[in-house]
Amino acid sequence: MDQDSHCTGERELLEAVSRITTSSTASTSDEEENQPKAEISCQARKENPEKDDMQDSSATLSPNSSMTTKELQEYWRNEKRQCKQIKLLFEIPSTRIVEHNLSKYVMYKIIILQTGSFDSNKSVIERRYSDFEKLHRNLLEEFSEEMEDVTFPKKTLTGNFTEEIINERKLAFKDYLRLLYSMKYIRRSKKFIDFLTRPELQEAYGCLRGGQYTKALEILLEVIGLQERLTRGNPVAIVPTLCAIVVCHKDLENPASAFEYGEKALSRLRVHTSHRYYIPLLDTMITLAYELGKDFLSLQEKLEEWKTKKDPIRVFTLKELAVREYVR
């Protein structure tokens, strides 16, 4: 009798997961619903994410997963929420002319907002003409067909710093970003996401390596919100940034904040236990939990369980992994 009840429970859980997955698929945008199968196949080939770091959030759960029924249900609820696309709006309200040594260039201030509601967490970045030009060149290499009708502001031999030219480019770059974001292949591409986040992340990790944890943390907290919006369907992608925030808080002796962000990172790795950050993060979370008087035994059990399944290998600490990110 107990065995029959157990089997029935498993069947009900699987049916619930199936319903959630079906519902998540049905909630995608009209653009994706009407997309021909050939385009979907093309997208899969083009995006080709790296292992674990870039796995789609709808990855199949492992049959050996140790998650409880409650954890599994919560996981799928989170996945369903993650599938809802966030639409972003790009504004370029101002510019500034920079003169450095013998060079002179214009920096364009880009404000990135979430549409549909008041966005108190807007992201602000700055890029120069050469940054846009590099992005365009990189996208042409990978998305030649999609970029066929996309125009890019050409350089002029003179007058680059006149108010008229600068204002024209402000409008042109605003339309350019809006058009790129409207194309699914491109807005999900690493090249587009890197254009919007990589310079800030490089600066943050440079500060982290130099022991400037306060400055690194300030930058990371500014960029994490934008990263989350840009990688909405791929929550694992922001794990390195979350872990860098953990490292900064820990070294600044803010264990409670470190633990908070560690939990966010760990929740994204729940079904990605082979991810390079999983064990270093788990090890750090055990230390933090012990220090804060929280339950560390369940974390310790997960660590021991992982060790019994994997061959002994050299595992870096969380900080050692973090300082290796964005090394030029």
XYZ file of C-alpha atoms in Angstrom:
328
model
C 0.000 0.000 0.000
C 2.796 2.411 0.914
C 4.592 1.602 -2.332
C 1.433 2.295 -4.379
C 0.981 5.640 -2.595
C 4.606 6.545 -3.262
C 4.242 5.730 -6.994
C 1.011 7.718 -7.184
C 2.739 10.699 -5.553
C 5.583 10.525 -8.050
C 3.140 10.387 -10.977
C 1.247 13.408 -9.636
C 4.510 15.353 -9.243
C 5.605 14.527 -12.778
C 2.214 15.582 -14.118
C 2.475 18.872 -12.199
C 5.944 19.510 -13.612
C 4.613 18.781 -17.102
C 1.732 21.234 -16.621
C 4.106 23.940 -15.381
C 6.468 23.405 -18.287
C 3.583 23.537 -20.766
C 2.267 26.704 -19.139
C 5.732 28.310 -19.268
C 5.984 27.567 -22.968
C 2.516 28.961 -23.596
C 3.395 32.232 -21.826
C 6.205 33.185 -24.197
C 5.816 36.200 -26.442
C 3.771 36.123 -29.661
C 6.986 36.535 -31.581
C 8.355 33.264 -30.222
C 5.037 31.412 -30.541
C 4.793 32.254 -34.222
C 8.422 31.448 -34.929
C 8.842 28.630 -37.483
C 10.531 25.452 -36.314
C 13.396 26.075 -38.705
C 14.150 29.370 -36.935
C 14.087 27.698 -33.537
C 16.606 25.163 -34.791
C 18.715 27.966 -36.180
C 18.591 29.758 -32.847
C 19.822 26.680 -31.018
C 22.766 26.398 -33.362
C 23.627 30.086 -33.146
C 23.397 30.535 -29.426
C 25.218 27.285 -28.619
C 25.802 28.144 -24.938
C 28.780 26.759 -23.078
C 28.369 23.887 -20.623
C 26.563 24.672 -17.365
C 27.659 28.327 -17.493
C 25.219 29.014 -20.325
C 22.647 26.241 -20.024
C 19.040 27.169 -20.708
C 16.933 27.506 -17.581
C 14.572 24.809 -18.814
C 17.281 22.136 -18.700
C 15.990 18.650 -17.890
C 16.274 17.670 -14.260
C 18.646 14.844 -13.485
C 16.926 11.599 -12.419
C 19.512 11.409 -9.618
C 18.566 14.848 -8.268
C 18.446 14.897 -4.463
C 15.878 17.701 -4.349
C 12.829 17.120 -2.164
C 9.309 17.368 -3.553
C 8.896 20.818 -2.001
C 12.223 22.017 -3.441
C 11.332 20.636 -6.853
C 7.968 22.409 -6.879
C 9.594 25.687 -5.806
C 12.250 25.253 -8.502
C 9.626 24.960 -11.241
C 7.665 27.922 -9.880
C 10.830 30.008 -10.132
C 11.518 28.693 -13.641
C 8.036 29.678 -14.754
C 8.609 33.218 -13.519
C 12.004 33.341 -15.232
C 10.403 32.523 -18.601
C 8.510 35.804 -18.675
C 10.439 38.150 -20.927
C 11.379 41.543 -19.546
C 11.322 44.275 -22.167
C 13.954 46.971 -21.923
C 13.979 50.548 -23.132
C 17.160 52.390 -24.127
C 17.584 56.153 -23.735
C 20.618 58.338 -24.490
C 19.865 61.643 -22.724
C 23.311 63.217 -22.730
C 26.935 63.049 -23.810
C 30.293 64.348 -22.684
C 33.506 65.056 -24.567
C 36.587 63.400 -23.115
C 40.137 64.616 -23.799
C 42.795 62.188 -22.628
C 46.449 62.738 -23.549
C 46.332 63.140 -27.328
C 42.919 61.541 -27.862
C 39.506 63.137 -27.882
C 36.181 61.329 -28.057
C 32.496 61.528 -27.133
C 30.996 59.370 -24.374
C 27.294 58.567 -24.753
C 25.300 58.108 -21.542
C 22.926 55.152 -21.950
C 20.033 54.627 -19.537
C 18.418 51.182 -19.610
C 14.911 50.906 -18.176
C 12.352 48.172 -17.804
C 9.133 49.020 -19.636
C 5.611 48.568 -18.339
C 6.124 49.996 -14.856
C 8.127 52.555 -12.921
C 11.674 51.246 -12.808
C 13.569 52.473 -9.773
C 16.548 50.269 -10.605
C 17.544 51.772 -13.921
C 21.015 50.991 -15.214
C 23.354 53.716 -16.429
C 26.423 53.028 -18.566
C 28.657 55.017 -20.909
C 29.990 53.959 -24.301
C 31.948 55.732 -27.017
C 31.573 55.553 -30.804
C 34.348 52.955 -31.133
C 32.503 50.672 -28.663
C 29.374 50.767 -30.808
C 31.483 50.243 -33.915
C 33.148 47.153 -32.424
C 29.761 45.733 -31.410
C 28.422 46.240 -34.933
C 31.448 44.557 -36.491
C 31.191 41.578 -34.113
C 27.469 41.141 -34.718
C 27.952 41.241 -38.482
C 30.320 38.274 -38.215
C 27.724 36.108 -36.459
C 24.383 37.533 -37.575
C 24.953 38.703 -41.141
C 21.382 37.930 -42.242
C 19.718 39.531 -39.246
C 21.945 42.618 -39.561
C 21.353 43.006 -43.276
C 19.000 45.997 -42.937
C 20.567 47.516 -39.806
C 22.277 50.817 -40.539
C 25.160 52.179 -38.503
C 26.189 55.869 -38.200
C 29.235 56.404 -40.356
C 32.324 58.274 -39.296
C 32.905 61.744 -40.700
C 36.255 63.277 -41.501
C 35.343 66.543 -39.805
C 32.691 67.844 -37.442
C 32.565 64.819 -35.140
C 32.373 67.074 -32.086
C 29.774 69.525 -33.329
C 26.474 69.648 -31.463
C 24.595 68.725 -34.639
C 26.572 65.514 -35.286
C 26.509 64.477 -31.621
C 22.730 64.918 -31.416
C 22.250 62.942 -34.635
C 24.310 60.088 -33.241
C 22.448 60.140 -29.934
C 19.212 59.451 -31.785
C 20.870 56.973 -34.150
C 22.445 54.926 -31.341
C 19.171 54.914 -29.402
C 17.348 53.491 -32.432
C 20.247 51.114 -33.069
C 20.060 49.580 -29.583
C 16.271 49.384 -29.721
C 16.438 47.542 -33.048
C 19.117 45.113 -31.861
C 17.145 44.323 -28.712
C 14.016 43.652 -30.774
C 15.782 40.737 -32.502
C 15.686 37.631 -30.329
C 18.899 36.037 -31.625
C 20.867 39.213 -30.974
C 19.476 40.266 -27.588
C 20.330 36.806 -26.240
C 23.801 36.755 -27.774
C 26.918 36.961 -25.620
C 28.298 39.770 -27.816
C 25.320 42.029 -27.188
C 25.242 41.283 -23.458
C 29.010 41.831 -23.204
C 28.664 45.247 -24.859
C 26.271 46.323 -22.109
C 28.031 44.753 -19.118
C 31.621 43.685 -19.794
C 33.460 47.037 -19.280
C 31.892 47.483 -15.844
C 32.552 43.862 -14.892
C 36.174 44.141 -15.995
C 36.595 47.214 -13.802
C 34.903 45.505 -10.853
C 37.036 42.373 -11.062
C 40.148 44.521 -11.441
C 39.247 46.236 -8.171
C 38.571 42.865 -6.546
C 41.999 41.558 -7.569
C 43.560 44.728 -6.182
C 41.843 44.306 -2.823
C 39.522 47.294 -3.409
C 36.470 45.369 -2.229
C 34.270 48.389 -1.468
C 34.714 49.801 -4.981
C 34.331 46.357 -6.574
C 31.133 45.733 -4.619
C 29.691 49.101 -5.619
C 30.159 48.328 -9.324
C 28.971 44.717 -9.064
C 25.759 45.751 -7.306
C 25.067 48.247 -10.080
C 25.612 45.763 -12.898
C 23.908 42.698 -11.401
C 20.410 44.076 -11.990
C 21.120 44.666 -15.673
C 22.696 41.234 -16.004
C 19.590 39.635 -14.506
C 17.345 41.361 -17.030
C 19.526 40.554 -20.010
C 19.926 36.870 -19.069
C 16.387 36.317 -17.794
C 16.034 32.906 -19.455
C 19.475 31.773 -18.275
C 19.771 32.358 -14.496
C 23.024 30.387 -14.245
C 24.806 33.086 -16.296
C 24.919 35.537 -13.374
C 26.344 33.044 -10.860
C 29.950 34.354 -11.226
C 28.809 37.913 -10.468
C 26.755 36.792 -7.470
C 29.760 34.854 -6.176
C 32.027 37.873 -6.634
C 29.576 39.860 -4.502
C 29.767 37.107 -1.866
C 33.573 37.364 -1.873
C 33.475 41.152 -1.476
C 30.960 41.072 1.388
C 32.908 38.290 3.104
C 36.215 40.159 2.901
C 34.490 43.328 4.100
C 33.283 41.295 7.106
C 29.604 41.437 6.149
C 28.752 37.739 6.588
C 24.968 38.255 6.592
C 25.035 40.018 3.223
C 27.507 37.470 1.869
C 25.184 34.647 2.917
C 22.170 36.389 1.334
C 23.837 36.606 -2.089
C 25.299 33.136 -1.657
C 21.778 31.754 -1.272
C 20.752 33.469 -4.511
C 23.688 31.912 -6.344
C 23.140 28.489 -4.801
C 19.452 28.478 -5.801
C 20.517 28.950 -9.428
C 22.866 25.966 -9.214
C 20.356 23.608 -7.652
C 20.239 21.409 -10.755
C 23.709 22.386 -12.023
C 25.890 20.674 -9.430
C 28.677 20.103 -11.961
C 29.089 23.871 -12.379
C 32.608 25.047 -11.511
C 31.265 27.440 -8.857
C 29.040 24.913 -7.074
C 31.504 23.302 -4.653
C 33.521 26.468 -3.847
C 30.236 28.276 -3.179
C 28.902 25.424 -1.060
C 32.114 25.372 0.968
C 31.917 29.131 1.555
C 28.248 28.925 2.511
C 29.042 26.279 5.150
C 31.602 28.630 6.728
C 29.186 31.578 6.633
C 26.274 29.540 8.007
C 28.413 28.331 10.919
C 29.561 31.882 11.631
C 25.976 33.201 11.572
C 24.531 30.369 13.619
C 22.450 29.082 10.716
C 21.842 25.501 9.588
C 25.104 24.360 8.030
C 24.524 20.615 8.377
C 22.242 20.413 5.320
C 24.894 22.236 3.294
C 27.549 19.898 4.666
C 25.433 16.902 3.614
C 25.216 18.233 0.053
C 28.976 18.682 -0.013
C 29.613 15.154 1.236
C 27.063 13.755 -1.216
C 28.827 15.489 -4.096
C 32.195 14.155 -2.967
C 30.918 10.556 -2.985
C 29.737 10.918 -6.587
C 32.772 12.680 -8.031
C 36.424 11.728 -8.308
C 38.708 13.805 -6.055
C 39.865 16.851 -8.022
C 41.627 20.114 -7.272
C 38.885 22.574 -6.318
C 39.625 26.285 -6.182
C 38.247 28.445 -3.407
C 35.474 30.888 -4.255
C 37.892 33.800 -4.073
C 40.445 32.033 -6.293
C 37.750 31.514 -8.925
C 36.536 35.108 -8.680
C 39.950 36.701 -9.214
C 40.372 34.639 -12.399
C 37.303 36.142 -14.058
C 37.838 38.734 -16.788
C 41.621 38.406 -16.729
C 42.804 39.921 -19.989
